[in-house]
Amino acid sequence: MELISLYRCDKTALQSTLHKAAQDLSLHRYQCLHLLNIGEYQLLSIDPLNVPPEELKKAVRWRLKDMLDYHVDDATIDVLAIPLDKSGPLHNNALFAVVVRNKLIEQRQQLFEGANIALRVIDIPEMAQRNIAALIEPEGHAVALLSFNTEGGLVTITFGGELYLSRRMDTTITHLQRADKSQLELIHERITLDLQRSLDHFERQYHSLSLSKLVLSPMGAEGAALENYLSTNLYIPVEILNLDTILDFSKVPTLNDTENQQRYFITLGAALRIDEKKL
């Protein structure tokens, strides 16, 4: 990690703020990645399709035409294949479809072009979290990773560097930080129930895979309280991740701080992306 910088702005000042960041940080020298927010895309699970590899995207688009509330021709679609058996044929793969409105993609491209920034890829938080999970997977075992930010919670389960399950939670980091004792008990119960459903679903669908542990993203005192509650109420080990055990922050010492690790968690995961196709 070489540098991290935060520019605050509202939606009306995106262009000017991006232009300032580009000038301050000489972003014209780099290829950049942009993360979509919740509500700007859909991540849909699709049953395996028995089609040749070259016809997969076309088949997925056909499958999605009745699942969207707008015309499928107005959507940009990327397909993530999750092999139930990595040595088996493609049609045994479970699928995720990432769906974004073309208009939104065009708007973001224009935004970056206007600031003279080369936009290499548009990504989603689930894949950013997958990138971090891939660094903490025990060999031969799946791992669950749970993070919270101001938009909500995100639990992912990965195996072999692949995303197998993704679920959103309504609970935000703000809820955890501001809740009183009685409220926190209810929040912990709700998180535990959501997690149990996700873990049960994973075990039913991928019974041949062994889930090793649940890892919580960096948090402060609220993280320790949640870890203690989950350790008591779940059947798998629970631990809190410290990012400086897997990433080099020697040039950015502010990221040794737990609060900053929480704030930039998904951003750091996005920065780990390599060799992926553009949406």
XYZ file of N, CA and C in Angstrom:
837
model
N 0.842 -1.183 0.000
C 0.000 0.000 0.000
C 0.883 1.241 0.000
N 0.677 2.103 -0.997
C 1.517 3.291 -1.150
C 0.862 4.558 -0.609
N -0.454 4.674 -0.778
C -1.124 5.932 -0.443
C -2.609 5.690 -0.258
N -3.214 6.427 0.675
C -4.667 6.439 0.773
C -5.102 7.856 1.113
N -6.156 8.315 0.458
C -6.607 9.690 0.649
C -8.123 9.738 0.550
N -8.738 10.602 1.349
C -10.193 10.722 1.393
C -10.617 12.123 0.983
N -11.539 12.195 0.018
C -12.124 13.465 -0.413
C -13.623 13.386 -0.167
N -14.131 14.242 0.683
C -15.561 14.242 0.996
C -16.302 15.187 0.053
N -17.466 14.751 -0.414
C -18.278 15.620 -1.271
C -19.694 15.082 -1.336
N -20.629 15.921 -1.800
C -21.977 15.434 -2.054
C -22.111 15.146 -3.549
N -23.258 14.609 -3.927
C -23.438 14.171 -5.310
C -23.336 15.310 -6.314
N -23.651 16.521 -5.882
C -23.614 17.656 -6.811
C -22.192 18.103 -7.116
N -21.234 17.636 -6.326
C -19.847 18.087 -6.501
C -18.918 16.959 -6.928
N -19.472 15.872 -7.431
C -18.650 14.725 -7.809
C -17.603 15.088 -8.855
N -18.027 15.772 -9.909
C -17.104 16.089 -10.998
C -15.947 16.960 -10.511
N -16.257 18.022 -9.788
C -15.210 18.933 -9.321
C -14.293 18.261 -8.302
N -14.865 17.424 -7.434
C -14.044 16.736 -6.434
C -13.131 15.711 -7.084
N -13.654 14.990 -8.058
C -12.838 14.012 -8.767
C -11.717 14.703 -9.536
N -12.033 15.841 -10.111
C -11.016 16.608 -10.842
C -9.917 17.083 -9.892
N -10.287 17.521 -8.699
C -9.300 17.958 -7.714
C -8.412 16.796 -7.277
N -9.038 15.641 -7.019
C -8.266 14.460 -6.627
C -7.297 14.057 -7.731
N -7.762 14.144 -8.969
C -6.905 13.798 -10.104
C -5.684 14.701 -10.167
N -5.880 15.994 -9.904
C -4.763 16.937 -9.926
C -3.837 16.730 -8.734
N -4.418 16.586 -7.538
C -3.608 16.438 -6.327
C -2.748 15.185 -6.359
N -3.306 14.099 -6.879
C -2.652 12.792 -6.801
C -2.085 12.327 -8.133
N -2.133 13.197 -9.151
C -1.629 12.847 -10.495
C -2.247 11.541 -10.986
N -3.558 11.442 -10.869
C -4.239 10.196 -11.215
C -4.197 9.881 -12.702
N -3.824 10.850 -13.525
C -3.715 10.571 -14.959
C -2.618 9.546 -15.243
N -1.749 9.310 -14.269
C -0.659 8.348 -14.452
C -1.091 6.915 -14.169
N -2.309 6.754 -13.664
C -2.738 5.433 -13.215
C -4.014 4.987 -13.924
N -4.255 3.681 -13.852
C -5.551 3.139 -14.240
C -6.357 2.931 -12.964
N -7.594 3.369 -12.960
C -8.381 3.392 -11.729
C -9.558 2.424 -11.774
N -10.030 2.099 -10.587
C -11.178 1.215 -10.399
C -12.261 1.985 -9.653
N -13.497 1.733 -10.027
C -14.633 2.407 -9.386
C -15.573 1.364 -8.789
N -15.943 1.564 -7.522
C -16.870 0.663 -6.846
C -18.285 1.223 -6.883
N -19.225 0.392 -7.275
C -20.630 0.788 -7.242
C -21.170 0.716 -5.816
N -22.185 1.507 -5.543
C -22.848 1.495 -4.247
C -24.035 0.538 -4.268
N -24.486 0.167 -3.079
C -25.712 -0.624 -2.971
C -26.852 0.130 -3.652
N -27.656 -0.577 -4.416
C -28.764 0.057 -5.116
C -28.430 0.456 -6.535
N -27.142 0.429 -6.881
C -26.736 0.788 -8.240
C -26.550 -0.441 -9.123
N -26.686 -1.620 -8.550
C -26.494 -2.858 -9.306
C -27.310 -3.955 -8.639
N -27.429 -5.073 -9.318
C -28.040 -6.265 -8.741
C -27.065 -7.422 -8.872
N -26.974 -8.228 -7.828
C -26.196 -9.463 -7.869
C -27.185 -10.610 -7.725
N -27.417 -11.327 -8.829
C -28.467 -12.337 -8.881
C -27.872 -13.731 -9.008
N -28.434 -14.658 -8.262
C -28.014 -16.054 -8.336
C -28.843 -16.772 -9.397
N -28.162 -17.542 -10.240
C -28.824 -18.230 -11.350
C -28.449 -19.705 -11.313
N -29.419 -20.560 -11.565
C -29.152 -21.995 -11.621
C -28.207 -22.307 -12.780
N -27.472 -23.425 -12.678
C -26.566 -23.808 -13.770
C -27.285 -23.885 -15.113
N -26.587 -23.475 -16.170
C -27.133 -23.488 -17.527
C -26.317 -24.441 -18.391
N -26.998 -25.340 -19.052
C -26.316 -26.337 -19.880
C -26.098 -25.777 -21.284
N -25.112 -24.886 -21.402
C -24.797 -24.266 -22.689
C -23.279 -24.244 -22.867
N -22.796 -24.161 -24.107
C -21.356 -24.028 -24.341
C -20.833 -22.724 -23.742
N -19.551 -22.670 -23.385
C -18.979 -21.468 -22.757
C -19.213 -20.196 -23.559
N -19.103 -20.300 -24.881
C -19.238 -19.109 -25.710
C -20.678 -18.582 -25.759
N -21.636 -19.380 -25.301
C -23.033 -18.957 -25.310
C -23.554 -18.605 -23.921
N -22.666 -18.648 -22.914
C -23.113 -18.471 -21.540
C -23.731 -17.097 -21.300
N -23.047 -16.034 -21.709
C -23.566 -14.691 -21.444
C -24.905 -14.461 -22.143
N -25.040 -14.973 -23.357
C -26.297 -14.829 -24.082
C -27.416 -15.567 -23.358
N -27.114 -16.765 -22.848
C -28.119 -17.550 -22.133
C -28.516 -16.874 -20.820
N -27.535 -16.296 -20.138
C -27.828 -15.581 -18.893
C -28.706 -14.367 -19.169
N -28.403 -13.643 -20.228
C -29.212 -12.473 -20.585
C -30.663 -12.891 -20.860
N -30.834 -14.010 -21.544
C -32.183 -14.505 -21.820
C -32.901 -14.884 -20.518
N -32.164 -15.512 -19.598
C -32.753 -15.908 -18.322
C -33.173 -14.691 -17.490
N -32.417 -13.613 -17.617
C -32.657 -12.432 -16.793
C -33.785 -11.543 -17.305
N -34.219 -11.752 -18.533
C -35.150 -10.803 -19.146
C -36.453 -10.656 -18.372
N -36.859 -11.690 -17.639
C -38.088 -11.610 -16.849
C -37.814 -11.328 -15.372
N -36.536 -11.139 -15.020
C -36.172 -10.900 -13.626
C -35.887 -9.426 -13.345
N -35.803 -8.620 -14.412
C -35.473 -7.207 -14.251
C -36.721 -6.351 -14.405
N -36.712 -5.180 -13.771
C -37.846 -4.263 -13.907
C -37.605 -3.245 -15.015
N -36.643 -3.522 -15.878
C -36.389 -2.714 -17.068
C -35.918 -3.653 -18.171
N -35.862 -3.163 -19.405
C -35.542 -4.030 -20.541
C -34.114 -4.537 -20.429
N -33.934 -5.824 -20.685
C -32.619 -6.438 -20.544
C -31.591 -5.826 -21.492
N -32.048 -5.263 -22.613
C -31.111 -4.618 -23.539
C -30.528 -3.334 -22.962
N -31.138 -2.831 -21.906
C -30.640 -1.618 -21.251
C -29.700 -1.939 -20.098
N -29.264 -3.201 -20.015
C -28.419 -3.645 -18.908
C -27.053 -4.110 -19.400
N -26.042 -3.801 -18.604
C -24.717 -4.402 -18.755
C -24.651 -5.576 -17.790
N -24.251 -6.737 -18.289
C -24.289 -7.964 -17.491
C -22.925 -8.635 -17.497
N -22.452 -8.984 -16.311
C -21.250 -9.794 -16.193
C -21.623 -11.078 -15.469
N -20.958 -12.167 -15.803
C -21.301 -13.475 -15.255
C -20.122 -14.035 -14.468
N -20.409 -14.476 -13.254
C -19.410 -15.125 -12.411
C -19.810 -16.580 -12.254
N -18.958 -17.478 -12.686
C -19.245 -18.904 -12.588
C -18.606 -19.474 -11.325
N -19.401 -20.173 -10.516
C -18.903 -20.800 -9.302
C -18.993 -22.306 -9.475
N -17.883 -22.978 -9.738
C -17.933 -24.414 -10.022
C -18.300 -25.234 -8.802
N -19.351 -26.033 -8.925
C -19.676 -26.989 -7.873
C -18.615 -28.075 -7.824
N -18.063 -28.380 -8.990
C -16.949 -29.320 -9.103
C -15.962 -28.709 -10.080
N -14.821 -28.224 -9.580
C -13.888 -27.485 -10.427
C -13.322 -28.340 -11.559
N -13.396 -29.650 -11.403
C -12.905 -30.519 -12.464
C -14.017 -30.933 -13.415
N -15.239 -30.487 -13.138
C -16.382 -30.884 -13.938
C -16.668 -29.930 -15.073
N -17.696 -30.218 -15.865
C -18.045 -29.375 -17.016
C -18.674 -28.059 -16.595
N -18.691 -27.104 -17.526
C -19.201 -25.769 -17.245
C -20.656 -25.788 -16.819
N -21.458 -26.688 -17.400
C -22.885 -26.630 -17.097
C -23.202 -27.057 -15.663
N -22.193 -27.513 -14.916
C -22.394 -27.805 -13.499
C -22.167 -26.577 -12.622
N -21.762 -25.473 -13.240
C -21.449 -24.272 -12.475
C -22.707 -23.551 -12.003
N -22.694 -23.151 -10.733
C -23.665 -22.164 -10.276
C -23.195 -20.806 -10.784
N -24.107 -19.859 -10.875
C -23.768 -18.580 -11.503
C -24.239 -17.403 -10.666
N -23.444 -16.339 -10.689
C -23.877 -15.028 -10.246
C -23.908 -14.129 -11.471
N -24.943 -13.327 -11.575
C -25.004 -12.316 -12.628
C -24.970 -10.944 -11.974
N -24.019 -10.121 -12.404
C -23.941 -8.735 -11.952
C -24.619 -7.885 -13.019
N -25.658 -7.164 -12.621
C -26.474 -6.429 -13.587
C -26.479 -4.943 -13.233
N -26.118 -4.121 -14.210
C -26.060 -2.670 -14.021
C -26.734 -2.005 -15.218
N -27.458 -0.945 -14.971
C -28.060 -0.201 -16.083
C -26.972 0.424 -16.958
N -27.131 0.303 -18.265
C -26.172 0.901 -19.202
C -25.983 2.390 -18.940
N -27.078 3.064 -18.635
C -27.027 4.511 -18.422
C -26.091 4.868 -17.277
N -26.115 4.069 -16.209
C -25.245 4.328 -15.068
C -23.779 4.123 -15.442
N -23.506 3.051 -16.184
C -22.133 2.794 -16.636
C -21.629 3.964 -17.469
N -22.458 4.430 -18.392
C -22.063 5.549 -19.257
C -21.808 6.812 -18.445
N -22.646 7.070 -17.450
C -22.471 8.258 -16.609
C -21.151 8.209 -15.849
N -20.806 7.050 -15.293
C -19.558 6.932 -14.547
C -18.345 7.050 -15.470
N -18.442 6.477 -16.650
C -17.339 6.597 -17.604
C -17.105 8.059 -17.977
N -18.181 8.779 -18.208
C -18.069 10.200 -18.553
C -17.498 11.010 -17.393
N -17.862 10.636 -16.179
C -17.371 11.328 -14.992
C -15.851 11.221 -14.895
N -15.335 10.034 -15.103
C -13.891 9.829 -15.018
C -13.171 10.436 -16.216
N -13.768 10.313 -17.390
C -13.159 10.918 -18.577
C -13.039 12.426 -18.413
N -14.056 13.044 -17.802
C -14.036 14.486 -17.594
C -12.935 14.934 -16.661
N -12.474 14.025 -15.798
C -11.384 14.338 -14.871
C -10.042 13.823 -15.383
N -10.029 13.315 -16.618
C -8.799 12.788 -17.230
C -8.224 11.624 -16.421
N -9.119 10.735 -16.000
C -8.720 9.540 -15.258
C -9.097 8.312 -16.079
N -8.148 7.401 -16.253
C -8.407 6.171 -16.998
C -9.146 5.181 -16.099
N -10.416 4.969 -16.377
C -11.229 4.037 -15.598
C -11.043 2.635 -16.169
N -10.315 1.803 -15.442
C -9.998 0.458 -15.934
C -11.153 -0.511 -15.754
N -11.832 -0.421 -14.622
C -12.868 -1.403 -14.329
C -13.883 -0.817 -13.354
N -15.105 -1.281 -13.470
C -16.162 -0.964 -12.511
C -16.485 -2.247 -11.755
N -16.441 -2.188 -10.433
C -16.552 -3.394 -9.617
C -17.647 -3.226 -8.572
N -17.876 -4.290 -7.799
C -18.901 -4.270 -6.757
C -18.277 -4.684 -5.421
N -18.865 -4.267 -4.295
C -18.290 -4.568 -2.980
C -18.131 -6.057 -2.691
N -19.052 -6.881 -3.181
C -18.948 -8.318 -2.930
C -17.635 -8.888 -3.450
N -17.200 -8.424 -4.613
C -15.952 -8.923 -5.178
C -14.744 -8.336 -4.460
N -14.884 -7.106 -3.988
C -13.807 -6.503 -3.197
C -13.598 -7.291 -1.908
N -14.685 -7.657 -1.251
C -14.575 -8.446 -0.025
C -14.031 -9.834 -0.325
N -14.415 -10.392 -1.460
C -13.867 -11.683 -1.893
C -12.346 -11.632 -1.977
N -11.807 -10.513 -2.463
C -10.360 -10.382 -2.610
C -9.643 -10.480 -1.270
N -10.224 -9.882 -0.241
C -9.626 -9.969 1.093
C -9.778 -11.378 1.654
N -10.956 -11.964 1.478
C -11.191 -13.318 1.984
C -10.207 -14.315 1.389
N -9.840 -14.103 0.126
C -8.905 -15.018 -0.532
C -7.549 -15.040 0.163
N -7.211 -13.964 0.866
C -5.923 -13.886 1.556
C -5.938 -14.571 2.917
N -7.116 -14.893 3.423
C -7.201 -15.482 4.760
C -7.817 -16.876 4.746
N -8.058 -17.424 3.576
C -8.623 -18.770 3.478
C -7.617 -19.816 3.944
N -7.976 -20.679 4.887
C -7.131 -21.837 5.180
C -7.152 -22.784 3.976
N -6.033 -23.370 3.658
C -5.956 -24.233 2.475
C -6.957 -25.383 2.580
N -7.737 -25.543 1.515
C -8.693 -26.636 1.465
C -9.990 -26.388 2.211
N -10.184 -25.162 2.726
C -11.390 -24.859 3.489
C -11.985 -23.535 3.031
N -13.297 -23.416 3.188
C -13.981 -22.158 2.901
C -13.922 -21.256 4.128
N -14.112 -19.960 3.895
C -14.118 -19.002 4.998
C -15.262 -18.016 4.798
N -15.931 -17.663 5.893
C -16.979 -16.639 5.872
C -16.389 -15.334 6.393
N -16.727 -14.237 5.740
C -16.222 -12.917 6.129
C -17.409 -11.965 6.260
N -17.487 -11.269 7.379
C -18.594 -10.352 7.659
C -18.047 -8.953 7.893
N -18.562 -7.985 7.147
C -18.131 -6.594 7.302
C -19.347 -5.694 7.473
N -19.092 -4.513 8.032
C -20.144 -3.512 8.203
C -19.618 -2.146 7.792
N -20.478 -1.379 7.130
C -20.177 0.026 6.874
C -21.465 0.823 7.056
N -21.475 2.054 6.602
C -22.651 2.902 6.821
C -23.844 2.493 5.962
N -23.637 1.607 4.992
C -24.732 1.149 4.135
C -25.361 -0.138 4.637
N -24.660 -0.886 5.485
C -25.191 -2.151 5.973
C -24.100 -3.172 6.186
N -24.537 -4.418 6.375
C -23.597 -5.514 6.565
C -23.503 -6.364 5.316
N -22.372 -7.039 5.163
C -22.154 -7.920 4.015
C -21.433 -9.169 4.495
N -22.053 -10.326 4.284
C -21.397 -11.593 4.579
C -21.129 -12.311 3.266
N -19.899 -12.775 3.115
C -19.516 -13.546 1.934
C -18.879 -14.851 2.391
N -19.018 -15.869 1.570
C -18.312 -17.130 1.804
C -17.528 -17.447 0.540
N -16.244 -17.693 0.714
C -15.370 -17.958 -0.424
C -14.640 -19.279 -0.228
N -14.270 -19.853 -1.354
C -13.450 -21.071 -1.349
C -12.587 -21.053 -2.598
N -11.314 -21.309 -2.434
C -10.411 -21.309 -3.579
C -10.373 -19.980 -4.301
N -10.596 -18.891 -3.565
C -10.585 -17.571 -4.178
C -11.844 -17.223 -4.943
N -12.866 -18.092 -4.885
C -14.122 -17.855 -5.594
C -15.225 -17.473 -4.610
N -16.123 -16.611 -5.055
C -17.274 -16.211 -4.251
C -18.382 -17.248 -4.408
N -18.783 -17.860 -3.300
C -19.825 -18.878 -3.335
C -21.154 -18.380 -2.780
N -21.090 -17.430 -1.859
C -22.326 -16.924 -1.262
C -22.135 -15.474 -0.867
N -23.193 -14.695 -1.032
C -23.184 -13.289 -0.629
C -24.563 -12.929 -0.101
N -24.596 -12.310 1.068
C -25.857 -11.882 1.661
C -25.680 -10.496 2.271
N -26.689 -9.664 2.115
C -26.686 -8.327 2.704
C -27.466 -8.329 4.022
N -27.057 -7.446 4.938
C -27.766 -7.229 6.198
C -28.135 -5.759 6.316
N -29.256 -5.488 6.979
C -29.692 -4.104 7.170
C -28.886 -3.382 8.246
N -28.278 -4.124 9.147
C -27.520 -3.518 10.245
C -26.302 -2.775 9.711
N -26.117 -1.540 10.151
C -24.973 -0.732 9.730
C -23.957 -0.621 10.861
N -22.775 -0.137 10.529
C -21.764 0.094 11.552
C -22.249 1.144 12.546
N -23.043 2.093 12.074
C -23.591 3.127 12.952
C -24.538 2.529 13.982
N -25.354 1.562 13.573
C -26.239 0.879 14.520
C -25.429 0.228 15.635
N -24.348 -0.430 15.266
C -23.523 -1.122 16.252
C -22.831 -0.144 17.195
N -22.430 0.982 16.659
C -21.679 1.950 17.459
C -22.557 2.743 18.415
N -23.801 2.996 18.041
C -24.653 3.901 18.822
C -25.704 3.201 19.678
N -25.832 1.908 19.551
C -26.876 1.185 20.286
C -26.574 1.140 21.779
N -27.630 1.249 22.600
C -27.445 1.030 24.034
C -27.461 -0.475 24.300
N -27.325 -0.862 25.554
C -27.155 -2.275 25.887
C -28.321 -3.131 25.407
N -29.554 -2.679 25.650
C -30.722 -3.469 25.251
C -30.867 -3.527 23.735
N -30.593 -2.416 23.067
C -30.657 -2.393 21.602
C -29.592 -3.301 21.000
N -28.402 -3.284 21.602
C -27.298 -4.080 21.075
C -27.592 -5.570 21.160
N -28.266 -5.970 22.224
C -28.643 -7.374 22.365
C -29.548 -7.801 21.209
N -30.516 -6.974 20.859
C -31.421 -7.283 19.752
C -30.684 -7.295 18.419
N -29.759 -6.342 18.241
C -28.974 -6.286 17.004
C -28.122 -7.538 16.864
N -27.476 -7.948 17.947
C -26.650 -9.158 17.909
C -27.492 -10.389 17.590
N -28.689 -10.458 18.153
C -29.581 -11.584 17.868
C -29.947 -11.620 16.390
N -30.253 -10.454 15.831
C -30.642 -10.386 14.422
C -29.474 -10.775 13.512
N -28.286 -10.291 13.828
C -27.102 -10.646 13.038
C -26.856 -12.149 13.102
N -26.980 -12.714 14.301
C -26.757 -14.151 14.474
C -27.751 -14.963 13.656
N -29.015 -14.559 13.671
C -30.041 -15.265 12.900
C -29.746 -15.180 11.409
N -29.387 -13.999 10.924
C -29.055 -13.835 9.508
C -27.852 -14.697 9.127
N -26.854 -14.714 9.994
C -25.665 -15.521 9.721
C -25.999 -17.005 9.703
N -26.794 -17.449 10.668
C -27.137 -18.863 10.736
C -27.864 -19.312 9.472
N -28.757 -18.467 8.972
C -29.463 -18.797 7.730
C -28.484 -18.903 6.563
N -27.544 -17.978 6.501
C -26.567 -17.990 5.410
C -25.667 -19.214 5.496
N -25.199 -19.535 6.701
C -24.329 -20.695 6.880
C -25.069 -21.986 6.562
N -26.322 -22.082 6.995
C -27.119 -23.277 6.704
C -27.339 -23.427 5.203
N -27.637 -22.314 4.530
C -27.832 -22.355 3.082
C -26.564 -22.823 2.385
N -25.418 -22.306 2.810
C -24.150 -22.707 2.200
C -23.907 -24.201 2.387
N -24.140 -24.702 3.578
C -23.876 -26.115 3.847
C -24.818 -27.021 3.066
N -26.063 -26.593 2.871
C -26.999 -27.389 2.073
C -26.599 -27.414 0.607
N -26.175 -26.262 0.089
C -25.889 -26.166 -1.333
C -24.504 -26.691 -1.690
N -23.555 -26.535 -0.764
C -22.170 -26.945 -1.038
C -21.695 -27.864 0.081
N -22.401 -28.976 0.249
C -22.135 -29.861 1.382
C -20.762 -30.512 1.329
N -20.114 -30.517 0.161
C -18.788 -31.122 0.057
C -17.681 -30.188 0.534
N -18.011 -28.911 0.776
C -17.013 -27.936 1.212
C -17.066 -27.760 2.725
N -15.902 -27.631 3.315
C -15.794 -27.465 4.762
C -15.571 -25.996 5.100
N -16.462 -25.435 5.913
C -16.352 -24.036 6.325
C -15.524 -23.961 7.604
N -14.401 -23.246 7.543
C -13.443 -23.272 8.649
C -13.781 -22.307 9.771
N -14.224 -21.087 9.426
C -14.415 -20.068 10.460
C -15.175 -18.876 9.893
N -15.627 -18.027 10.798
C -16.213 -16.736 10.450
C -15.243 -15.651 10.897
N -14.887 -14.770 9.978
C -13.967 -13.677 10.276
C -14.733 -12.361 10.206
N -14.575 -11.529 11.222
C -15.190 -10.205 11.243
C -14.198 -9.176 10.739
N -14.685 -8.232 9.948
C -13.823 -7.154 9.476
C -13.378 -6.300 10.661
N -12.313 -5.512 10.490
C -11.811 -4.692 11.600
C -12.890 -3.762 12.153
N -13.052 -3.799 13.460
C -13.961 -2.904 14.171
C -13.347 -2.613 15.534
N -13.896 -1.651 16.230
C -13.399 -1.309 17.555
C -14.069 -2.141 18.630
N -14.524 -1.475 19.695
C -15.157 -2.176 20.811
C -16.412 -2.916 20.364
N -17.121 -2.346 19.386
C -18.339 -3.013 18.899
C -18.007 -4.344 18.237
N -16.824 -4.443 17.644
C -16.395 -5.693 17.039
C -16.107 -6.758 18.076
N -15.458 -6.366 19.164
C -15.150 -7.313 20.234
C -16.424 -7.845 20.876
N -17.409 -6.969 21.067
C -18.684 -7.395 21.652
C -19.413 -8.363 20.726
N -19.392 -8.068 19.426
C -20.051 -8.943 18.458
C -19.330 -10.281 18.367
N -18.007 -10.253 18.373
C -17.234 -11.499 18.330
C -17.591 -12.393 19.513
N -17.668 -11.804 20.686
C -17.992 -12.574 21.885
C -19.385 -13.193 21.780
N -20.355 -12.427 21.282
C -21.725 -12.929 21.160
C -21.803 -14.054 20.130
N -21.184 -13.844 18.974
C -21.245 -14.850 17.914
C -20.505 -16.124 18.308
N -19.394 -15.978 19.019
C -18.632 -17.153 19.451
C -19.467 -18.039 20.363
N -20.353 -17.421 21.122
C -21.212 -18.160 22.046
C -22.387 -18.813 21.333
N -22.827 -18.221 20.226
C -24.086 -18.646 19.605
C -23.944 -19.315 18.241
N -22.740 -19.365 17.683
C -22.523 -20.066 16.419
C -21.649 -21.290 16.645
N -21.717 -22.227 15.714
C -21.006 -23.490 15.874
C -19.605 -23.480 15.264
N -19.215 -22.360 14.626
C -17.889 -22.280 14.021
C -17.059 -21.227 14.752
N -15.728 -21.340 14.696
C -14.869 -20.338 15.334
C -15.099 -18.952 14.735
N -14.981 -17.931 15.573
C -15.156 -16.538 15.152
C -13.920 -15.748 15.569
N -13.413 -14.932 14.662
C -12.259 -14.096 14.981
C -12.370 -12.763 14.252
N -11.628 -11.771 14.743
C -11.604 -10.447 14.123
C -10.325 -10.294 13.314
N -10.459 -9.756 12.119
C -9.317 -9.582 11.227
C -8.598 -8.272 11.522
N -7.288 -8.342 11.577
C -6.442 -7.150 11.598
C -5.734 -7.103 10.257
N -6.040 -6.109 9.454
C -5.535 -6.079 8.081
C -4.021 -5.982 7.996
N -3.374 -5.446 9.036
C -1.922 -5.324 8.923
C -1.207 -6.665 9.072
N -1.973 -7.739 9.309
C -1.377 -9.075 9.315
C -1.319 -9.678 7.915
N -2.049 -9.076 6.971
C -2.048 -9.613 5.604
C -1.643 -8.581 4.555
N -1.619 -7.295 4.934
C -1.244 -6.231 4.006
C -0.132 -5.384 4.621
N 0.705 -4.820 3.774
C 1.836 -4.007 4.219
C 1.419 -2.541 4.298
N 1.320 -2.022 5.511
C 0.934 -0.628 5.727
C 2.111 0.238 6.169
N 3.316 -0.220 5.922
C 4.490 0.510 6.405
C 4.578 1.915 5.829
N 4.061 2.127 4.609
C 4.097 3.453 3.994
C 2.843 4.273 4.291
N 1.847 3.616 4.878
C 0.599 4.308 5.230
C 0.245 3.927 6.673
N 0.998 4.421 7.647
C 0.810 3.993 9.041
C -0.567 4.300 9.614
N -1.292 5.240 9.026
C -2.643 5.530 9.528
C -3.564 4.316 9.398
N -3.225 3.394 8.498
C -4.055 2.209 8.309
C -3.793 1.139 9.362
N -2.843 1.369 10.246
C -2.686 0.470 11.383
C -3.787 0.704 12.414
N -4.478 1.821 12.291
C -5.576 2.168 13.188
C -6.834 1.386 12.804
N -7.463 0.776 13.786
C -8.638 -0.063 13.529
C -9.770 0.711 12.876
N -9.994 1.938 13.314
C -11.075 2.744 12.744
C -10.860 2.990 11.257
N -9.631 3.258 10.859
C -9.341 3.476 9.444
C -9.431 2.176 8.652
N -9.046 1.066 9.256
C -9.202 -0.222 8.575
C -10.675 -0.509 8.312
N -11.526 -0.153 9.273
C -12.967 -0.336 9.075
C -13.480 0.575 7.967
N -13.062 1.832 7.977
C -13.544 2.820 7.010
C -13.151 2.436 5.582
N -11.941 1.953 5.394
C -11.427 1.696 4.047
C -11.437 0.210 3.675
N -12.133 -0.603 4.453
C -12.066 -2.052 4.269
C -12.402 -2.479 2.843
N -13.556 -2.061 2.350
C -13.979 -2.466 1.011
C -13.103 -1.813 -0.059
N -12.677 -0.582 0.171
C -11.789 0.093 -0.781
C -10.478 -0.667 -0.926
N -9.919 -1.111 0.191
C -8.677 -1.878 0.147
C -8.889 -3.204 -0.578
N -10.033 -3.830 -0.345
C -10.332 -5.069 -1.055
C -10.427 -4.858 -2.548
N -11.029 -3.751 -2.948
C -11.137 -3.443 -4.376
C -9.763 -3.255 -5.000
N -8.844 -2.644 -4.245
C -7.501 -2.389 -4.768
C -6.719 -3.674 -4.999
N -7.164 -4.778 -4.416
C -6.480 -6.061 -4.582
C -6.885 -6.782 -5.860
N -7.846 -6.250 -6.570
C -8.343 -6.918 -7.779
C -7.273 -6.974 -8.853
N -7.155 -8.135 -9.491
C -6.220 -8.313 -10.604
C -6.868 -9.185 -11.677
N -6.519 -8.882 -12.924
C -6.869 -9.739 -14.062
C -8.336 -10.119 -14.104
N -9.201 -9.143 -13.907
C -10.636 -9.381 -14.022
C -11.156 -8.684 -15.263
N -12.239 -9.214 -15.808
C -12.858 -8.586 -16.963
C -13.713 -7.415 -16.529
N -13.806 -6.435 -17.387
C -14.616 -5.250 -17.119
C -16.091 -5.577 -17.237
N -16.898 -4.933 -16.384
C -18.350 -5.119 -16.468
C -18.885 -4.650 -17.817
